[in-house]
Coordinates of C-alpha atoms in Angstrom, one line a residue:
Chain A
M18 CA -1.8 6.3 -10.5
T19 CA -3.3 5.0 -13.7
S20 CA -6.9 3.9 -13.6
R21 CA -5.7 0.4 -14.3
A22 CA -3.3 0.3 -11.4
E23 CA -6.0 1.8 -9.2
N24 CA -8.5 -0.8 -10.2
Q25 CA -6.0 -3.6 -9.6
S26 CA -5.2 -2.5 -6.1
R27 CA -8.8 -1.7 -5.2
F28 CA -10.3 -5.0 -6.4
G29 CA -7.3 -7.2 -5.9
V30 CA -7.0 -8.0 -9.6
P31 CA -4.0 -10.4 -10.4
Q32 CA -1.2 -8.8 -12.4
D33 CA -1.7 -10.9 -15.6
S34 CA -5.5 -10.8 -15.6
M35 CA -7.2 -10.1 -19.0
V36 CA -10.8 -10.6 -18.0
F37 CA -11.8 -10.2 -14.3
A38 CA -15.2 -10.6 -12.9
Q39 CA -16.3 -10.2 -9.3
G40 CA -19.9 -10.7 -8.1
V41 CA -21.3 -9.8 -11.6
R42 CA -25.1 -9.5 -11.5
K43 CA -27.5 -8.9 -14.3
S44 CA -31.3 -8.6 -14.2
F45 CA -33.8 -8.2 -17.0
G46 CA -36.7 -6.5 -15.1
T47 CA -37.5 -8.7 -12.1
L48 CA -35.7 -11.7 -13.6
E49 CA -32.2 -12.1 -12.3
V50 CA -30.1 -14.0 -14.9
L51 CA -26.6 -13.6 -13.3
K52 CA -26.4 -13.9 -9.5
G53 CA -22.8 -13.0 -8.7
I54 CA -20.3 -14.4 -11.2
D55 CA -16.6 -14.5 -10.3
L56 CA -14.0 -15.3 -13.0
N57 CA -10.4 -14.5 -13.7
V58 CA -9.0 -15.2 -17.2
P59 CA -5.2 -14.8 -17.2
S60 CA -3.7 -13.3 -20.3
G61 CA -3.0 -15.9 -23.0
S62 CA -5.3 -18.5 -21.4
V63 CA -8.5 -20.1 -22.6
A64 CA -11.6 -20.3 -20.4
C65 CA -14.5 -22.5 -21.5
I66 CA -18.0 -21.9 -20.1
I67 CA -20.5 -24.7 -20.3
G68 CA -24.0 -25.1 -18.9
P69 CA -27.6 -25.8 -19.9
S70 CA -29.5 -23.2 -22.0
G71 CA -30.9 -20.4 -19.8
S72 CA -28.0 -20.7 -17.3
G73 CA -26.8 -17.1 -18.2
K74 CA -23.6 -18.0 -19.9
S75 CA -24.3 -16.1 -23.1
T76 CA -25.5 -13.1 -21.1
F77 CA -22.3 -13.1 -19.1
L78 CA -20.2 -13.2 -22.3
R79 CA -22.3 -10.3 -23.7
C80 CA -21.7 -8.3 -20.5
I81 CA -17.9 -8.6 -21.0
N82 CA -17.9 -6.4 -24.1
H83 CA -20.9 -4.3 -22.8
L84 CA -23.4 -5.5 -25.3
E85 CA -25.4 -5.9 -22.1
E86 CA -24.9 -3.5 -19.1
V87 CA -24.2 -5.3 -15.8
S88 CA -26.6 -4.6 -12.9
G89 CA -23.9 -5.0 -10.3
G90 CA -20.4 -6.2 -9.5
V91 CA -17.1 -5.5 -11.1
L92 CA -16.2 -6.6 -14.7
L93 CA -12.8 -5.5 -16.0
V94 CA -11.1 -6.2 -19.3
D95 CA -7.3 -5.7 -19.2
G96 CA -7.8 -3.9 -15.8
E97 CA -10.4 -1.4 -17.0
F98 CA -14.2 -1.2 -16.9
V99 CA -15.5 -1.4 -20.5
G100 CA -18.5 0.9 -20.2
Y101 CA -17.5 3.0 -17.2
D102 CA -14.7 5.1 -15.7
L103 CA -14.1 4.9 -11.9
R104 CA -13.5 8.3 -10.4
N105 CA -13.9 9.3 -6.8
G106 CA -15.6 6.1 -5.9
K107 CA -18.3 6.5 -8.6
L108 CA -18.7 4.7 -11.9
Y109 CA -19.3 7.3 -14.7
E110 CA -20.8 5.9 -17.9
V111 CA -18.3 6.6 -20.7
R112 CA -19.1 8.6 -23.9
N113 CA -20.0 6.5 -26.9
D114 CA -16.8 7.0 -28.8
L115 CA -14.7 5.8 -25.8
L116 CA -16.9 2.8 -25.4
C117 CA -16.4 2.0 -29.1
K118 CA -12.7 2.4 -28.8
R119 CA -12.6 -0.1 -25.9
R120 CA -14.9 -2.5 -27.7
A121 CA -12.6 -2.5 -30.7
D122 CA -10.1 -4.3 -28.4
I123 CA -12.6 -7.1 -27.5
G124 CA -13.4 -9.4 -30.4
M125 CA -16.6 -11.3 -30.5
V126 CA -17.7 -14.3 -32.6
F127 CA -21.4 -15.0 -32.7
Q128 CA -23.5 -18.2 -32.9
S129 CA -25.2 -17.0 -36.1
F130 CA -21.9 -15.5 -37.6
N131 CA -23.5 -12.1 -38.3
L132 CA -21.3 -11.4 -41.3
F133 CA -22.3 -8.2 -43.1
S134 CA -24.4 -9.7 -45.8
H135 CA -24.0 -6.8 -48.3
M136 CA -20.2 -7.0 -48.3
T137 CA -17.8 -9.5 -49.7
V138 CA -15.6 -11.5 -47.4
L139 CA -12.7 -9.1 -48.0
E140 CA -14.9 -6.0 -47.3
N141 CA -16.1 -7.6 -44.1
L142 CA -12.5 -7.9 -42.9
I143 CA -11.4 -4.4 -43.9
E144 CA -14.5 -2.4 -42.9
A145 CA -13.7 -1.9 -39.2
P146 CA -9.9 -1.5 -39.4
I147 CA -10.4 1.3 -42.0
M148 CA -13.5 3.0 -40.6
V149 CA -12.7 2.6 -36.9
K150 CA -8.9 2.5 -36.7
G151 CA -8.2 4.6 -39.7
M152 CA -5.9 2.0 -41.2
P153 CA -4.8 2.7 -44.8
R154 CA -6.7 0.6 -47.3
G155 CA -3.7 -1.2 -48.7
E156 CA -2.5 -2.2 -45.3
A157 CA -5.9 -3.4 -44.3
R158 CA -6.2 -5.5 -47.5
D159 CA -2.8 -7.1 -47.0
K160 CA -3.7 -8.0 -43.4
A161 CA -7.1 -9.4 -44.5
H162 CA -5.5 -11.6 -47.1
A163 CA -3.0 -12.9 -44.5
L164 CA -5.9 -13.6 -42.0
L165 CA -7.9 -15.4 -44.7
E166 CA -4.8 -17.5 -45.4
R167 CA -4.6 -18.4 -41.8
V168 CA -8.2 -19.6 -41.5
G169 CA -7.8 -21.5 -44.8
L170 CA -10.1 -19.3 -47.0
A171 CA -7.6 -17.4 -49.1
D172 CA -9.6 -18.1 -52.3
K173 CA -12.9 -16.8 -50.9
A174 CA -12.0 -13.1 -50.6
T175 CA -14.4 -11.9 -53.3
C176 CA -17.3 -14.2 -52.3
Y177 CA -20.4 -12.9 -50.6
P178 CA -21.3 -14.5 -47.2
R179 CA -24.4 -16.4 -48.5
Q180 CA -22.2 -18.1 -51.1
L181 CA -20.2 -19.8 -48.2
S182 CA -21.0 -22.8 -46.0
G183 CA -21.7 -22.2 -42.3
G184 CA -18.3 -23.4 -41.3
Q185 CA -16.6 -21.1 -43.8
Q186 CA -18.8 -18.1 -42.7
Q187 CA -17.8 -18.7 -39.1
R188 CA -14.1 -18.9 -40.0
V189 CA -14.5 -15.5 -41.9
A190 CA -16.2 -14.1 -38.7
I191 CA -13.2 -15.2 -36.7
A192 CA -10.8 -13.6 -39.2
R193 CA -13.0 -10.4 -39.1
A194 CA -12.6 -10.3 -35.3
L195 CA -8.8 -10.9 -35.5
A196 CA -8.5 -8.1 -38.1
M197 CA -8.9 -5.6 -35.2
N198 CA -6.0 -7.1 -33.2
P199 CA -8.1 -7.8 -30.2
K200 CA -6.7 -8.3 -26.7
V201 CA -9.3 -11.0 -26.0
L202 CA -11.7 -13.0 -28.2
L203 CA -15.2 -13.9 -27.0
F204 CA -16.9 -16.9 -28.6
D205 CA -20.7 -17.3 -28.1
E206 CA -21.5 -20.9 -29.0
P207 CA -19.5 -20.6 -32.2
T208 CA -20.4 -24.1 -33.5
S209 CA -24.0 -24.5 -32.3
A210 CA -25.5 -23.3 -35.6
L211 CA -23.3 -25.6 -37.8
D212 CA -24.0 -28.9 -39.4
P213 CA -22.0 -31.6 -37.5
E214 CA -19.5 -32.2 -40.3
L215 CA -18.6 -28.5 -40.3
V216 CA -17.9 -28.2 -36.6
G217 CA -14.4 -29.6 -36.9
E218 CA -13.0 -26.9 -39.3
V219 CA -14.1 -24.1 -36.9
L220 CA -12.7 -25.8 -33.8
L221 CA -9.4 -26.4 -35.7
V222 CA -9.1 -22.6 -36.3
M223 CA -9.9 -21.9 -32.6
R224 CA -7.4 -24.4 -31.4
D225 CA -4.7 -22.8 -33.6
L226 CA -5.6 -19.4 -32.1
A227 CA -5.3 -20.8 -28.6
E228 CA -1.9 -22.3 -29.3
S229 CA -0.7 -18.9 -30.7
G230 CA -1.4 -17.4 -27.2
M231 CA -4.7 -15.6 -27.8
T232 CA -6.8 -15.0 -24.7
M233 CA -10.2 -16.6 -25.2
V234 CA -13.5 -16.9 -23.4
V235 CA -15.5 -19.6 -25.1
V236 CA -19.2 -20.5 -24.4
T237 CA -19.6 -23.9 -25.9
H238 CA -21.3 -27.3 -25.9
E239 CA -18.2 -28.9 -27.3
I240 CA -16.9 -30.8 -24.2
G241 CA -14.1 -32.3 -26.3
F242 CA -12.8 -28.9 -27.2
A243 CA -13.0 -27.7 -23.6
R244 CA -11.0 -30.7 -22.4
E245 CA -8.3 -30.4 -25.1
V246 CA -7.9 -26.7 -25.4
G247 CA -9.3 -25.1 -22.2
D248 CA -7.1 -24.0 -19.3
Q249 CA -10.1 -23.7 -17.0
L250 CA -13.6 -24.9 -17.2
I251 CA -16.6 -23.2 -15.7
F252 CA -20.0 -24.9 -15.3
M253 CA -22.8 -22.3 -15.0
D254 CA -26.3 -23.1 -13.9
R255 CA -29.2 -20.8 -13.1
G256 CA -27.1 -17.7 -13.0
V257 CA -24.3 -19.0 -10.7
V258 CA -21.0 -20.8 -11.2
E259 CA -21.8 -24.3 -10.0
E260 CA -18.4 -25.7 -10.4
R261 CA -15.0 -24.7 -11.8
G262 CA -11.6 -26.4 -12.3
A263 CA -9.1 -27.9 -14.6
P264 CA -11.1 -29.3 -17.6
R265 CA -9.7 -32.8 -17.5
D266 CA -10.2 -33.4 -13.8
M267 CA -13.7 -31.8 -13.8
I268 CA -14.9 -33.7 -16.8
A269 CA -13.5 -37.0 -15.5
N270 CA -14.6 -36.4 -12.0
P271 CA -17.3 -33.8 -11.5
Q272 CA -18.0 -32.9 -7.8
S273 CA -21.4 -31.3 -8.0
P274 CA -24.4 -33.5 -8.8
R275 CA -25.7 -30.9 -11.2
T276 CA -22.4 -30.9 -13.1
R277 CA -22.5 -34.7 -13.2
E278 CA -26.0 -34.7 -14.5
F279 CA -25.3 -32.1 -17.2
L280 CA -22.1 -33.9 -18.4
S281 CA -23.8 -37.2 -18.5
R282 CA -26.4 -35.7 -20.9
V283 CA -23.9 -34.0 -23.3
L284 CA -21.1 -36.5 -23.3
Chain B
M30 CA -40.7 -58.0 -62.5
S31 CA -36.9 -58.5 -62.3
K32 CA -34.4 -55.6 -62.2
V33 CA -33.0 -56.4 -65.6
E34 CA -36.4 -56.2 -67.2
T35 CA -37.2 -52.8 -65.6
R36 CA -34.0 -51.3 -67.0
A37 CA -34.7 -52.7 -70.5
I38 CA -38.2 -51.1 -70.5
A39 CA -37.0 -47.8 -69.2
E40 CA -34.5 -47.6 -72.1
D41 CA -37.0 -48.5 -74.8
L42 CA -40.0 -46.5 -73.9
V43 CA -40.9 -43.2 -75.5
V44 CA -42.2 -40.4 -73.3
V45 CA -45.5 -38.9 -74.6
P46 CA -45.9 -35.4 -73.2
L47 CA -49.3 -34.6 -71.7
R48 CA -51.4 -32.5 -74.1
H49 CA -52.6 -29.3 -72.5
Y50 CA -55.8 -28.7 -74.5
G51 CA -57.0 -26.0 -72.1
L52 CA -53.8 -24.1 -72.7
W53 CA -54.3 -24.3 -76.5
I54 CA -57.9 -23.1 -76.3
G55 CA -56.9 -20.2 -74.1
T56 CA -54.1 -19.2 -76.4
A57 CA -56.4 -19.3 -79.4
A58 CA -58.9 -17.1 -77.6
A59 CA -56.2 -14.6 -76.6
L60 CA -55.0 -14.4 -80.2
A61 CA -58.5 -13.8 -81.4
I62 CA -59.1 -11.0 -79.0
L63 CA -55.8 -9.5 -79.9
A64 CA -56.7 -9.5 -83.6
L65 CA -60.0 -7.8 -82.8
I66 CA -58.3 -5.1 -80.9
V67 CA -55.7 -4.5 -83.6
K68 CA -58.5 -4.3 -86.3
A69 CA -60.5 -1.8 -84.2
L70 CA -57.4 0.3 -83.6
A71 CA -56.5 0.3 -87.3
T72 CA -59.9 0.8 -88.8
N73 CA -62.1 2.8 -86.4
P74 CA -61.9 6.4 -87.5
A75 CA -62.4 7.7 -84.0
F76 CA -58.8 6.9 -83.1
D77 CA -57.7 9.3 -85.8
W78 CA -54.0 8.3 -85.8
P79 CA -52.9 11.2 -88.1
T80 CA -54.1 13.6 -85.4
V81 CA -52.3 11.6 -82.7
G82 CA -49.1 12.0 -84.8
K83 CA -49.7 15.7 -85.2
Y84 CA -50.0 16.4 -81.4
L85 CA -47.4 13.8 -80.1
F86 CA -44.6 16.3 -80.1
H87 CA -46.8 19.5 -79.9
A88 CA -45.1 22.3 -78.0
S89 CA -47.8 22.6 -75.3
I90 CA -47.9 18.8 -74.8
M91 CA -44.1 18.9 -74.3
R92 CA -44.4 21.8 -71.8
G93 CA -47.1 19.7 -70.0
L94 CA -44.8 16.7 -69.9
A95 CA -42.0 18.8 -68.5
Q96 CA -44.3 20.1 -65.8
T97 CA -45.5 16.6 -64.9
L98 CA -41.9 15.3 -64.7
L99 CA -40.8 18.3 -62.6
L100 CA -43.8 17.7 -60.2
T101 CA -43.0 14.0 -59.9
V102 CA -39.3 14.5 -59.1
T103 CA -39.8 17.4 -56.7
I104 CA -42.6 15.6 -54.8
M105 CA -40.7 12.3 -54.6
V106 CA -37.5 13.9 -53.3
L107 CA -39.4 15.8 -50.7
A108 CA -41.4 12.7 -49.8
I109 CA -38.3 10.6 -49.3
I110 CA -36.7 13.2 -47.0
I111 CA -39.9 13.8 -44.9
G112 CA -40.7 10.0 -44.9
T113 CA -37.2 9.1 -43.7
V114 CA -37.4 11.6 -40.8
V115 CA -40.9 10.3 -39.9
A116 CA -39.6 6.7 -40.1
I117 CA -36.7 7.5 -37.7
M118 CA -39.2 9.2 -35.4
R119 CA -41.4 6.1 -35.4
L120 CA -38.4 3.9 -34.5
S121 CA -37.2 6.2 -31.7
P122 CA -37.6 5.2 -28.1
S123 CA -39.5 8.4 -27.3
R124 CA -43.2 7.7 -27.1
I125 CA -44.1 11.3 -28.0
L126 CA -42.1 11.2 -31.2
N127 CA -43.5 7.8 -31.9
A128 CA -47.1 8.9 -31.4
F129 CA -46.5 12.1 -33.5
A130 CA -45.1 10.0 -36.4
S131 CA -48.0 7.5 -36.2
A132 CA -50.5 10.4 -36.2
Y133 CA -48.8 11.9 -39.3
I134 CA -48.9 8.6 -41.2
W135 CA -52.5 8.0 -40.1
F136 CA -53.7 11.4 -41.4
F137 CA -51.6 12.1 -44.5
R138 CA -51.8 8.6 -45.8
G139 CA -55.4 8.2 -44.9
A140 CA -57.0 11.3 -46.3
P141 CA -57.6 11.1 -50.1
A142 CA -54.9 12.9 -52.2
L143 CA -57.5 14.9 -54.2
I144 CA -59.1 16.3 -51.0
Q145 CA -55.6 17.2 -49.6
L146 CA -54.8 18.9 -52.9
I147 CA -58.0 21.1 -52.9
F148 CA -57.5 21.8 -49.2
W149 CA -54.0 23.2 -49.6
F150 CA -55.1 25.2 -52.7
N151 CA -57.8 26.8 -50.6
L152 CA -55.6 27.4 -47.6
S153 CA -56.3 31.1 -47.8
L154 CA -59.9 30.3 -46.6
I155 CA -58.3 29.4 -43.2
V156 CA -55.2 31.5 -43.1
R157 CA -55.4 34.8 -44.9
E158 CA -51.8 35.9 -44.3
I159 CA -48.6 34.1 -43.4
S160 CA -46.2 36.2 -41.3
L161 CA -43.2 35.8 -39.1
T162 CA -43.4 37.7 -35.9
L163 CA -40.6 37.6 -33.2
P164 CA -41.1 38.8 -29.7
F165 CA -39.4 42.3 -29.1
I166 CA -38.5 42.6 -32.8
G167 CA -41.9 42.7 -34.4
T168 CA -43.1 41.4 -37.7
I169 CA -40.3 40.4 -40.1
F170 CA -42.4 39.7 -43.1
T171 CA -46.0 39.2 -44.1
V172 CA -47.4 37.7 -47.3
K173 CA -50.8 37.0 -48.5
T174 CA -51.5 33.2 -48.5
N175 CA -52.9 33.5 -52.0
D176 CA -49.7 34.9 -53.3
V177 CA -47.6 32.0 -51.9
M178 CA -50.0 29.2 -52.5
T179 CA -49.9 29.1 -56.3
P180 CA -51.4 25.9 -57.9
F181 CA -47.9 24.5 -58.3
V182 CA -46.9 25.1 -54.7
A183 CA -50.2 23.7 -53.5
A184 CA -49.6 20.6 -55.6
V185 CA -46.1 20.1 -54.3
V186 CA -47.1 20.6 -50.7
A187 CA -50.2 18.4 -50.8
L188 CA -48.8 15.5 -52.7
S189 CA -45.4 15.4 -51.0
L190 CA -47.0 15.3 -47.5
H191 CA -49.4 12.6 -48.8
E192 CA -46.6 10.6 -50.4
A193 CA -44.3 11.0 -47.3
G194 CA -46.9 9.0 -45.4
Y195 CA -46.3 6.0 -47.6
M196 CA -42.5 6.5 -47.8
A197 CA -42.3 6.6 -43.9
E198 CA -43.7 3.1 -43.7
I199 CA -41.5 1.8 -46.5
V200 CA -38.3 3.2 -44.9
R201 CA -39.4 1.9 -41.4
A202 CA -40.0 -1.6 -42.8
G203 CA -36.7 -1.5 -44.6
I204 CA -34.7 -0.6 -41.5
K205 CA -36.6 -3.1 -39.4
S206 CA -35.8 -5.8 -41.9
V207 CA -32.1 -5.8 -41.1
P208 CA -31.4 -8.4 -38.5
G209 CA -30.3 -7.1 -35.0
G210 CA -27.2 -9.3 -35.2
Q211 CA -25.7 -7.0 -37.8
T212 CA -25.8 -4.1 -35.5
E213 CA -24.4 -6.1 -32.6
A214 CA -21.5 -7.4 -34.8
A215 CA -20.7 -3.9 -36.0
G216 CA -20.9 -2.7 -32.4
S217 CA -18.5 -5.4 -31.2
L218 CA -16.0 -4.2 -33.8
G219 CA -16.1 -0.8 -32.3
M220 CA -18.3 1.0 -34.8
N221 CA -20.5 3.8 -33.4
H222 CA -24.2 4.4 -34.0
R223 CA -23.8 6.8 -37.0
L224 CA -21.3 4.5 -38.7
I225 CA -23.5 1.5 -38.2
L226 CA -26.5 3.3 -39.7
R227 CA -24.5 4.6 -42.7
R228 CA -22.3 1.6 -43.5
I229 CA -24.3 -1.5 -42.2
T230 CA -28.0 -0.8 -41.6
L231 CA -29.1 1.5 -44.4
P232 CA -27.2 -0.3 -47.3
Q233 CA -29.0 -3.5 -46.3
A234 CA -32.3 -1.7 -45.8
M235 CA -32.1 -0.3 -49.3
R236 CA -32.7 -3.7 -50.8
F237 CA -36.2 -3.6 -49.2
I238 CA -36.7 0.1 -49.7
V239 CA -36.0 0.4 -53.4
P240 CA -38.7 -1.9 -55.0
P241 CA -41.7 -0.3 -53.2
T242 CA -40.2 3.2 -53.7
G243 CA -40.0 2.4 -57.5
N244 CA -43.7 1.5 -57.4
E245 CA -44.5 4.7 -55.4
T246 CA -42.7 6.8 -58.0
I247 CA -44.6 5.2 -60.9
N248 CA -47.8 5.6 -58.9
L249 CA -47.0 9.2 -58.1
L250 CA -46.3 10.0 -61.8
K251 CA -49.9 9.1 -62.6
T252 CA -51.3 10.7 -59.4
T253 CA -49.9 14.0 -60.5
S254 CA -52.6 14.1 -63.1
L255 CA -55.0 15.1 -60.3
V256 CA -53.4 18.6 -60.3
T257 CA -55.5 19.4 -63.4
M258 CA -58.2 19.9 -60.8
I259 CA -56.4 23.0 -59.5
A260 CA -55.3 24.2 -63.0
V261 CA -51.7 23.2 -62.9
N262 CA -50.5 23.1 -66.5
D263 CA -49.4 19.4 -66.5
L264 CA -49.6 16.8 -69.3
L265 CA -53.3 16.0 -69.0
Y266 CA -54.2 19.7 -68.6
A267 CA -52.3 20.6 -71.7
A268 CA -54.2 17.9 -73.7
Q269 CA -57.5 19.0 -72.1
S270 CA -57.0 22.6 -73.2
I271 CA -56.4 21.5 -76.8
Y272 CA -59.4 19.2 -77.1
A273 CA -61.6 21.7 -75.4
R274 CA -61.0 23.8 -78.5
T275 CA -60.8 21.1 -81.3
F276 CA -63.0 18.3 -79.9
E277 CA -60.3 15.8 -80.8
T278 CA -60.7 14.1 -77.4
I279 CA -59.7 10.6 -78.1
P280 CA -56.5 11.3 -80.1
L281 CA -55.3 13.6 -77.4
L282 CA -56.0 11.1 -74.7
I283 CA -54.0 8.6 -76.7
V284 CA -51.1 11.1 -76.8
V285 CA -51.3 11.6 -73.0
A286 CA -51.4 7.8 -72.4
F287 CA -48.4 7.3 -74.7
W288 CA -46.3 9.7 -72.8
Y289 CA -47.2 8.3 -69.3
L290 CA -46.4 4.8 -70.6
F291 CA -43.2 6.0 -72.1
V292 CA -42.0 7.6 -68.8
V293 CA -43.2 4.5 -66.8
T294 CA -41.1 2.3 -69.0
I295 CA -38.0 4.4 -68.5
L296 CA -38.6 4.4 -64.7
S297 CA -39.0 0.6 -64.6
I298 CA -35.7 0.1 -66.3
C299 CA -34.0 2.5 -63.9
Q300 CA -35.6 0.8 -61.0
H301 CA -34.3 -2.6 -62.2
Y302 CA -30.7 -1.4 -62.3
I303 CA -31.0 0.2 -58.9
E304 CA -32.4 -3.0 -57.5
Q305 CA -29.6 -5.0 -59.1
Y306 CA -27.0 -2.7 -57.5
Y307 CA -28.4 -3.1 -54.0
G308 CA -29.1 -6.8 -54.5
R309 CA -25.6 -7.7 -55.8
S310 CA -24.8 -9.8 -52.7
D311 CA -27.7 -12.1 -53.7
Q312 CA -26.3 -12.9 -57.2
Q313 CA -25.0 -16.2 -58.1
A314 CA -22.0 -16.2 -60.4
G315 CA -23.1 -16.2 -64.1
A316 CA -26.6 -15.0 -63.4
A317 CA -26.5 -12.1 -65.8
R318 CA -29.1 -12.2 -68.5
G319 CA -30.1 -10.1 -71.6
I320 CA -31.5 -6.7 -71.1
L321 CA -35.0 -7.6 -72.2
H322 CA -35.1 -10.3 -69.7
R323 CA -33.7 -8.2 -66.9
A324 CA -36.1 -5.3 -67.6
F325 CA -39.3 -7.1 -68.3
K326 CA -38.7 -10.7 -67.2
I327 CA -39.2 -11.7 -70.8
G328 CA -37.6 -14.9 -72.2
R329 CA -38.1 -17.6 -69.6
V330 CA -41.1 -18.4 -67.5
A331 CA -39.7 -21.1 -65.1
Q332 CA -36.5 -20.8 -63.2
P333 CA -34.4 -23.9 -62.8
A334 CA -34.3 -25.0 -59.1

């Protein structure tokens, strides 16, 4: 029995699940930030997470690729724990190289872009494919150019990040994540650091990705994007999922008073 | 006043620049002082320029210069290695390593270089012999401290330990200057710790490490003149031994100053190119300037916004 099949039968993970969370808890010292989060993101779907700041949504996202260790619960990506191996009913922390290998399959886009500032756009895109996956240089460059074309920045390959606008930097960051052929892409408030007129170009690229069938988990304040592109909408508040549902229904007709209050403030 | 009138006036008026009388007076004073200095240098017989010329490329001065350069390079290389290790210790999560590194920096940076120099030279007063003894095997070797601790070795040990105290802080500040998001982004792409340090953190830290390291190297070049105190045959010592015989003190000091300034100039130019290499991601297109400007910032005072 593969570990994936074992996990699936043990935790009742649906067949097509890409990200699966069950009772995920996370504490920083005595402060409990996540108090039992459940979530299933089917392969090829888009889940949008909204909520006030401090609700734990970014922390949850960072738990998915093990930038933060969970304090309890089950969190699987493509049927496997990211930072652990389940053997004989115990979770063994995995060695660093295996953790890196699994992380390479989970792309992440940050609020502050985090492009490598000492490298050109092209070097940003080919660094991990060459150094982590051992891809030949020529192949990595071809792929990078194709990705830059896709995000509309084919002419910026030789620029350094600080020569680009925020929206362009974020599109490069998305291309950099895509260069690793991830199974799932995590977005941590990708448009929150952008000037209002630059938000649209980033959302356009994300919409294009969603339409191409990429599995995405998006923490965002863009309710419009969640409504148009999201397959499910999760409203988090104070470390719990307050409400979840189909985006259109939930935005039009929120059930919980907290959701209603939050939506009335951001819409 | 109507709009039309305003435009007409703005077209006709001549702009009269403000006269900076203070600036003119200051410039005149500076030129006057410069003239006095040049006159003194040219006419005062004590400077004795023919003697300066005679000793400028003198064999023992050249040997002294070579010794000074050898000391500077050896000490700096050792200081960078020791300093990087101490910096990584200071950044480690272990409190013991952290405290050890802090104590190192406190002591070796805090105690005056000259005192450390004399201390290591006189190590034999504390330790007469250095020996390696293993249990069950016995003594492998024994040497007299005085045989090992030659003036040159004492100078290298003392000044590299001292300099490493400064380098440790420079390297630590450089590594800490790289935003944490860079490490996280690299981690999320599947890069491991070693790869992140080598490919992401250190190259970015270098931009902050290179300029102060250049200053330290220039500083160290001059600090090595302290070794004349323990009779290492460096540039200053070579000059001193000549003027002790001939009493041509001032000309020989000018020779020494010339060579220090010459080496400092070369080092400054090297530093500039290294900085430019690590700062290339900051460059705007077409920012290249002439070599004089790049080396000494000559040519333009104000930068356009």
